[in-house]
mmCIF file with all atom_site columns, C-alpha atoms in Angstrom:
data_model
loop_
_atom_site.group_PDB
_atom_site.id
_atom_site.type_symbol
_atom_site.label_atom_id
_atom_site.label_alt_id
_atom_site.label_comp_id
_atom_site.label_asym_id
_atom_site.label_entity_id
_atom_site.label_seq_id
_atom_site.pdbx_PDB_ins_code
_atom_site.Cartn_x
_atom_site.Cartn_y
_atom_site.Cartn_z
_atom_site.occupancy
_atom_site.B_iso_or_equiv
_atom_site.pdbx_formal_charge
_atom_site.auth_seq_id
_atom_site.auth_comp_id
_atom_site.auth_asym_id
_atom_site.auth_atom_id
_atom_site.pdbx_PDB_model_num
ATOM 1   C CA . MET A 1 1   ? 179.410 88.393  49.814 1.00 67.00 ? 8   MET A CA 1
ATOM 2   C CA . ASN A 1 2   ? 181.107 91.654  49.191 1.00 73.00 ? 9   ASN A CA 1
ATOM 3   C CA . CYS A 1 3   ? 178.078 93.126  48.161 1.00 82.00 ? 10  CYS A CA 1
ATOM 4   C CA . LYS A 1 4   ? 176.038 93.243  50.863 1.00 83.00 ? 11  LYS A CA 1
ATOM 5   C CA . VAL A 1 5   ? 179.118 94.726  53.273 1.00 79.00 ? 12  VAL A CA 1
ATOM 6   C CA . ASN A 1 6   ? 179.406 97.494  50.872 1.00 80.00 ? 13  ASN A CA 1
ATOM 7   C CA . SER A 1 7   ? 175.747 98.010  50.799 1.00 82.00 ? 14  SER A CA 1
ATOM 8   C CA . ILE A 1 8   ? 175.432 98.084  54.766 1.00 79.00 ? 15  ILE A CA 1
ATOM 9   C CA . PHE A 1 9   ? 178.310 100.612 54.593 1.00 77.00 ? 16  PHE A CA 1
ATOM 10  C CA . LYS A 1 10  ? 176.895 102.498 51.919 1.00 81.00 ? 17  LYS A CA 1
ATOM 11  C CA . LYS A 1 11  ? 173.952 102.557 54.399 1.00 80.00 ? 18  LYS A CA 1
ATOM 12  C CA . LEU A 1 12  ? 175.863 103.384 57.668 1.00 78.00 ? 19  LEU A CA 1
ATOM 13  C CA . ASN A 1 13  ? 177.930 106.123 55.707 1.00 79.00 ? 20  ASN A CA 1
ATOM 14  C CA . THR A 1 14  ? 174.376 108.340 54.026 1.00 78.00 ? 21  THR A CA 1
ATOM 15  C CA . PRO A 1 15  ? 173.759 111.318 55.590 1.00 78.00 ? 22  PRO A CA 1
ATOM 16  C CA . GLU A 1 16  ? 169.933 111.364 56.919 1.00 73.00 ? 23  GLU A CA 1
ATOM 17  C CA . GLN A 1 17  ? 167.137 112.932 54.654 1.00 73.00 ? 24  GLN A CA 1
ATOM 18  C CA . SER A 1 18  ? 165.859 115.829 57.195 1.00 68.00 ? 25  SER A CA 1
ATOM 19  C CA . GLY A 1 19  ? 167.906 116.945 60.126 1.00 61.00 ? 26  GLY A CA 1
ATOM 20  C CA . LYS A 1 20  ? 165.197 116.609 62.240 1.00 65.00 ? 27  LYS A CA 1
ATOM 21  C CA . LYS A 1 21  ? 164.679 113.611 62.457 1.00 69.00 ? 28  LYS A CA 1
ATOM 22  C CA . ILE A 1 22  ? 167.383 111.470 64.924 1.00 75.00 ? 29  ILE A CA 1
ATOM 23  C CA . GLY A 1 23  ? 166.218 108.134 64.047 1.00 82.00 ? 30  GLY A CA 1
ATOM 24  C CA . LEU A 1 24  ? 165.528 105.012 65.779 1.00 85.00 ? 31  LEU A CA 1
ATOM 25  C CA . PHE A 1 25  ? 169.580 103.703 65.845 1.00 86.00 ? 32  PHE A CA 1
ATOM 26  C CA . ARG A 1 26  ? 171.502 106.498 66.090 1.00 87.00 ? 33  ARG A CA 1
ATOM 27  C CA . THR A 1 27  ? 168.462 107.269 69.689 1.00 89.00 ? 34  THR A CA 1
ATOM 28  C CA . ILE A 1 28  ? 169.583 103.856 70.461 1.00 92.00 ? 35  ILE A CA 1
ATOM 29  C CA . CYS A 1 29  ? 172.995 104.202 70.100 1.00 91.00 ? 36  CYS A CA 1
ATOM 30  C CA . ALA A 1 30  ? 173.291 107.191 72.403 1.00 93.00 ? 37  ALA A CA 1
ATOM 31  C CA . ILE A 1 31  ? 171.336 105.834 74.634 1.00 93.00 ? 38  ILE A CA 1
ATOM 32  C CA . PHE A 1 32  ? 173.365 102.243 75.179 1.00 95.00 ? 39  PHE A CA 1
ATOM 33  C CA . GLY A 1 33  ? 177.115 103.631 73.750 1.00 94.00 ? 40  GLY A CA 1
ATOM 34  C CA . GLY A 1 34  ? 176.327 107.250 76.130 1.00 94.00 ? 41  GLY A CA 1
ATOM 35  C CA . LEU A 1 35  ? 175.486 104.838 79.318 1.00 94.00 ? 42  LEU A CA 1
ATOM 36  C CA . LEU A 1 36  ? 178.266 102.348 78.576 1.00 94.00 ? 43  LEU A CA 1
ATOM 37  C CA . VAL A 1 37  ? 181.064 105.699 77.557 1.00 94.00 ? 44  VAL A CA 1
ATOM 38  C CA . ALA A 1 38  ? 179.889 107.253 81.072 1.00 94.00 ? 45  ALA A CA 1
ATOM 39  C CA . TYR A 1 39  ? 180.141 104.467 82.999 1.00 93.00 ? 46  TYR A CA 1
ATOM 40  C CA . LEU A 1 40  ? 183.862 103.396 81.837 1.00 94.00 ? 47  LEU A CA 1
ATOM 41  C CA . ALA A 1 41  ? 184.875 106.636 82.225 1.00 92.00 ? 48  ALA A CA 1
ATOM 42  C CA . MET A 1 42  ? 183.462 106.347 85.837 1.00 91.00 ? 49  MET A CA 1
ATOM 43  C CA . THR A 1 43  ? 185.371 103.827 86.911 1.00 89.00 ? 50  THR A CA 1
ATOM 44  C CA . LEU A 1 44  ? 188.661 105.200 84.584 1.00 90.00 ? 51  LEU A CA 1
ATOM 45  C CA . LEU A 1 45  ? 187.827 107.990 87.061 1.00 88.00 ? 52  LEU A CA 1
ATOM 46  C CA . VAL A 1 46  ? 188.039 106.169 90.011 1.00 86.00 ? 53  VAL A CA 1
ATOM 47  C CA . PHE A 1 47  ? 191.561 104.588 89.320 1.00 85.00 ? 54  PHE A CA 1
ATOM 48  C CA . ILE A 1 48  ? 192.802 108.282 88.450 1.00 86.00 ? 55  ILE A CA 1
ATOM 49  C CA . LEU A 1 49  ? 191.750 109.927 91.993 1.00 83.00 ? 56  LEU A CA 1
ATOM 50  C CA . PRO A 1 50  ? 194.219 109.535 95.104 1.00 82.00 ? 57  PRO A CA 1
ATOM 51  C CA . GLY A 1 51  ? 192.423 106.924 98.262 1.00 77.00 ? 58  GLY A CA 1
ATOM 52  C CA . THR A 1 52  ? 191.350 103.988 98.224 1.00 78.00 ? 59  THR A CA 1
ATOM 53  C CA . ALA A 1 53  ? 187.915 102.707 95.959 1.00 72.00 ? 60  ALA A CA 1
ATOM 54  C CA . GLY A 1 54  ? 185.811 103.753 98.573 1.00 76.00 ? 61  GLY A CA 1
ATOM 55  C CA . GLU A 1 55  ? 186.832 106.772 98.956 1.00 76.00 ? 62  GLU A CA 1
ATOM 56  C CA . SER A 1 56  ? 187.137 107.794 95.501 1.00 77.00 ? 63  SER A CA 1
ATOM 57  C CA . ILE A 1 57  ? 183.978 106.259 93.876 1.00 80.00 ? 64  ILE A CA 1
ATOM 58  C CA . ILE A 1 58  ? 181.439 109.468 95.590 1.00 81.00 ? 65  ILE A CA 1
ATOM 59  C CA . ILE A 1 59  ? 182.545 111.615 93.049 1.00 80.00 ? 66  ILE A CA 1
ATOM 60  C CA . PRO A 1 60  ? 182.218 109.475 89.246 1.00 81.00 ? 67  PRO A CA 1
ATOM 61  C CA . LEU A 1 61  ? 178.663 107.853 90.932 1.00 82.00 ? 68  LEU A CA 1
ATOM 62  C CA . MET A 1 62  ? 177.250 112.175 91.469 1.00 85.00 ? 69  MET A CA 1
ATOM 63  C CA . PHE A 1 63  ? 179.106 113.012 88.472 1.00 87.00 ? 70  PHE A CA 1
ATOM 64  C CA . ASN A 1 64  ? 178.059 109.562 86.271 1.00 86.00 ? 71  ASN A CA 1
ATOM 65  C CA . THR A 1 65  ? 173.992 110.660 85.289 1.00 88.00 ? 72  THR A CA 1
ATOM 66  C CA . PHE A 1 66  ? 175.848 114.511 83.818 1.00 91.00 ? 73  PHE A CA 1
ATOM 67  C CA . ALA A 1 67  ? 178.470 112.695 81.393 1.00 91.00 ? 74  ALA A CA 1
ATOM 68  C CA . TRP A 1 68  ? 175.864 109.734 81.249 1.00 92.00 ? 75  TRP A CA 1
ATOM 69  C CA . ALA A 1 69  ? 173.840 113.051 79.051 1.00 93.00 ? 76  ALA A CA 1
ATOM 70  C CA . ILE A 1 70  ? 176.691 114.653 77.861 1.00 94.00 ? 77  ILE A CA 1
ATOM 71  C CA . ALA A 1 71  ? 177.821 111.152 76.077 1.00 94.00 ? 78  ALA A CA 1
ATOM 72  C CA . ALA A 1 72  ? 174.262 110.737 74.728 1.00 94.00 ? 79  ALA A CA 1
ATOM 73  C CA . LEU A 1 73  ? 174.014 114.073 73.487 1.00 93.00 ? 80  LEU A CA 1
ATOM 74  C CA . TRP A 1 74  ? 177.101 114.040 71.596 1.00 93.00 ? 81  TRP A CA 1
ATOM 75  C CA . ILE A 1 75  ? 176.526 110.392 69.914 1.00 92.00 ? 82  ILE A CA 1
ATOM 76  C CA . SER A 1 76  ? 172.761 111.767 69.015 1.00 90.00 ? 83  SER A CA 1
ATOM 77  C CA . VAL A 1 77  ? 174.179 114.404 67.085 1.00 89.00 ? 84  VAL A CA 1
ATOM 78  C CA . SER A 1 78  ? 176.403 112.101 64.313 1.00 87.00 ? 85  SER A CA 1
ATOM 79  C CA . SER A 1 79  ? 175.646 112.854 61.131 1.00 85.00 ? 86  SER A CA 1
ATOM 80  C CA . THR A 1 80  ? 175.536 109.982 59.938 1.00 86.00 ? 87  THR A CA 1
ATOM 81  C CA . LYS A 1 81  ? 174.723 106.182 62.059 1.00 87.00 ? 88  LYS A CA 1
ATOM 82  C CA . MET A 1 82  ? 178.174 105.377 61.008 1.00 90.00 ? 89  MET A CA 1
ATOM 83  C CA . ILE A 1 83  ? 179.626 108.867 63.032 1.00 90.00 ? 90  ILE A CA 1
ATOM 84  C CA . ALA A 1 84  ? 177.500 107.564 66.068 1.00 91.00 ? 91  ALA A CA 1
ATOM 85  C CA . LEU A 1 85  ? 178.839 104.182 65.553 1.00 92.00 ? 92  LEU A CA 1
ATOM 86  C CA . TYR A 1 86  ? 182.175 105.139 66.013 1.00 93.00 ? 93  TYR A CA 1
ATOM 87  C CA . LYS A 1 87  ? 181.497 107.657 69.068 1.00 93.00 ? 94  LYS A CA 1
ATOM 88  C CA . THR A 1 88  ? 180.533 104.767 70.022 1.00 94.00 ? 95  THR A CA 1
ATOM 89  C CA . PHE A 1 89  ? 183.059 101.851 69.746 1.00 94.00 ? 96  PHE A CA 1
ATOM 90  C CA . ILE A 1 90  ? 186.207 104.312 70.302 1.00 95.00 ? 97  ILE A CA 1
ATOM 91  C CA . PRO A 1 91  ? 185.733 106.069 73.267 1.00 95.00 ? 98  PRO A CA 1
ATOM 92  C CA . SER A 1 92  ? 184.642 102.752 74.742 1.00 95.00 ? 99  SER A CA 1
ATOM 93  C CA . THR A 1 93  ? 187.921 101.118 73.469 1.00 96.00 ? 100 THR A CA 1
ATOM 94  C CA . ILE A 1 94  ? 189.900 103.183 74.826 1.00 96.00 ? 101 ILE A CA 1
ATOM 95  C CA . PHE A 1 95  ? 188.423 103.495 78.097 1.00 95.00 ? 102 PHE A CA 1
ATOM 96  C CA . CYS A 1 96  ? 189.159 99.618  78.237 1.00 95.00 ? 103 CYS A CA 1
ATOM 97  C CA . ILE A 1 97  ? 192.513 99.510  77.387 1.00 95.00 ? 104 ILE A CA 1
ATOM 98  C CA . ALA A 1 98  ? 193.409 102.334 79.927 1.00 94.00 ? 105 ALA A CA 1
ATOM 99  C CA . ILE A 1 99  ? 191.828 100.484 82.391 1.00 94.00 ? 106 ILE A CA 1
ATOM 100 C CA . ALA A 1 100 ? 193.315 97.589  81.490 1.00 95.00 ? 107 ALA A CA 1
ATOM 101 C CA . ILE A 1 101 ? 196.150 99.228  82.094 1.00 93.00 ? 108 ILE A CA 1
ATOM 102 C CA . PHE A 1 102 ? 195.375 100.636 85.108 1.00 89.00 ? 109 PHE A CA 1
ATOM 103 C CA . ILE A 1 103 ? 194.448 97.303  86.638 1.00 89.00 ? 110 ILE A CA 1
ATOM 104 C CA . LEU A 1 104 ? 197.397 95.531  85.419 1.00 91.00 ? 111 LEU A CA 1
ATOM 105 C CA . GLY A 1 105 ? 199.436 98.216  86.729 1.00 84.00 ? 112 GLY A CA 1
ATOM 106 C CA . ASN A 1 106 ? 198.589 97.694  90.048 1.00 70.00 ? 113 ASN A CA 1
#
């Protein structure tokens, strides 16, 4: 069991052979991870902006595609698969905690 976990961890931490190929794993991680990070950031932005939720939703909707593109690019330029996973899950966790604080604080 420990040997399998170490081999998976080693495979995820190995840099790509060629810098010209992004790879399927990082592409999928960039698309869906970028979408998750962008939507969570835009949801947090709705809570931060003053006014009602109906009034505050316009700005996050306008910037969502831009935030998704930036997040996807940021994730896709990772040198290893493990860093791509970190760039997906760490900001998502931070945004989820911040959203939970705003929801529970009201």
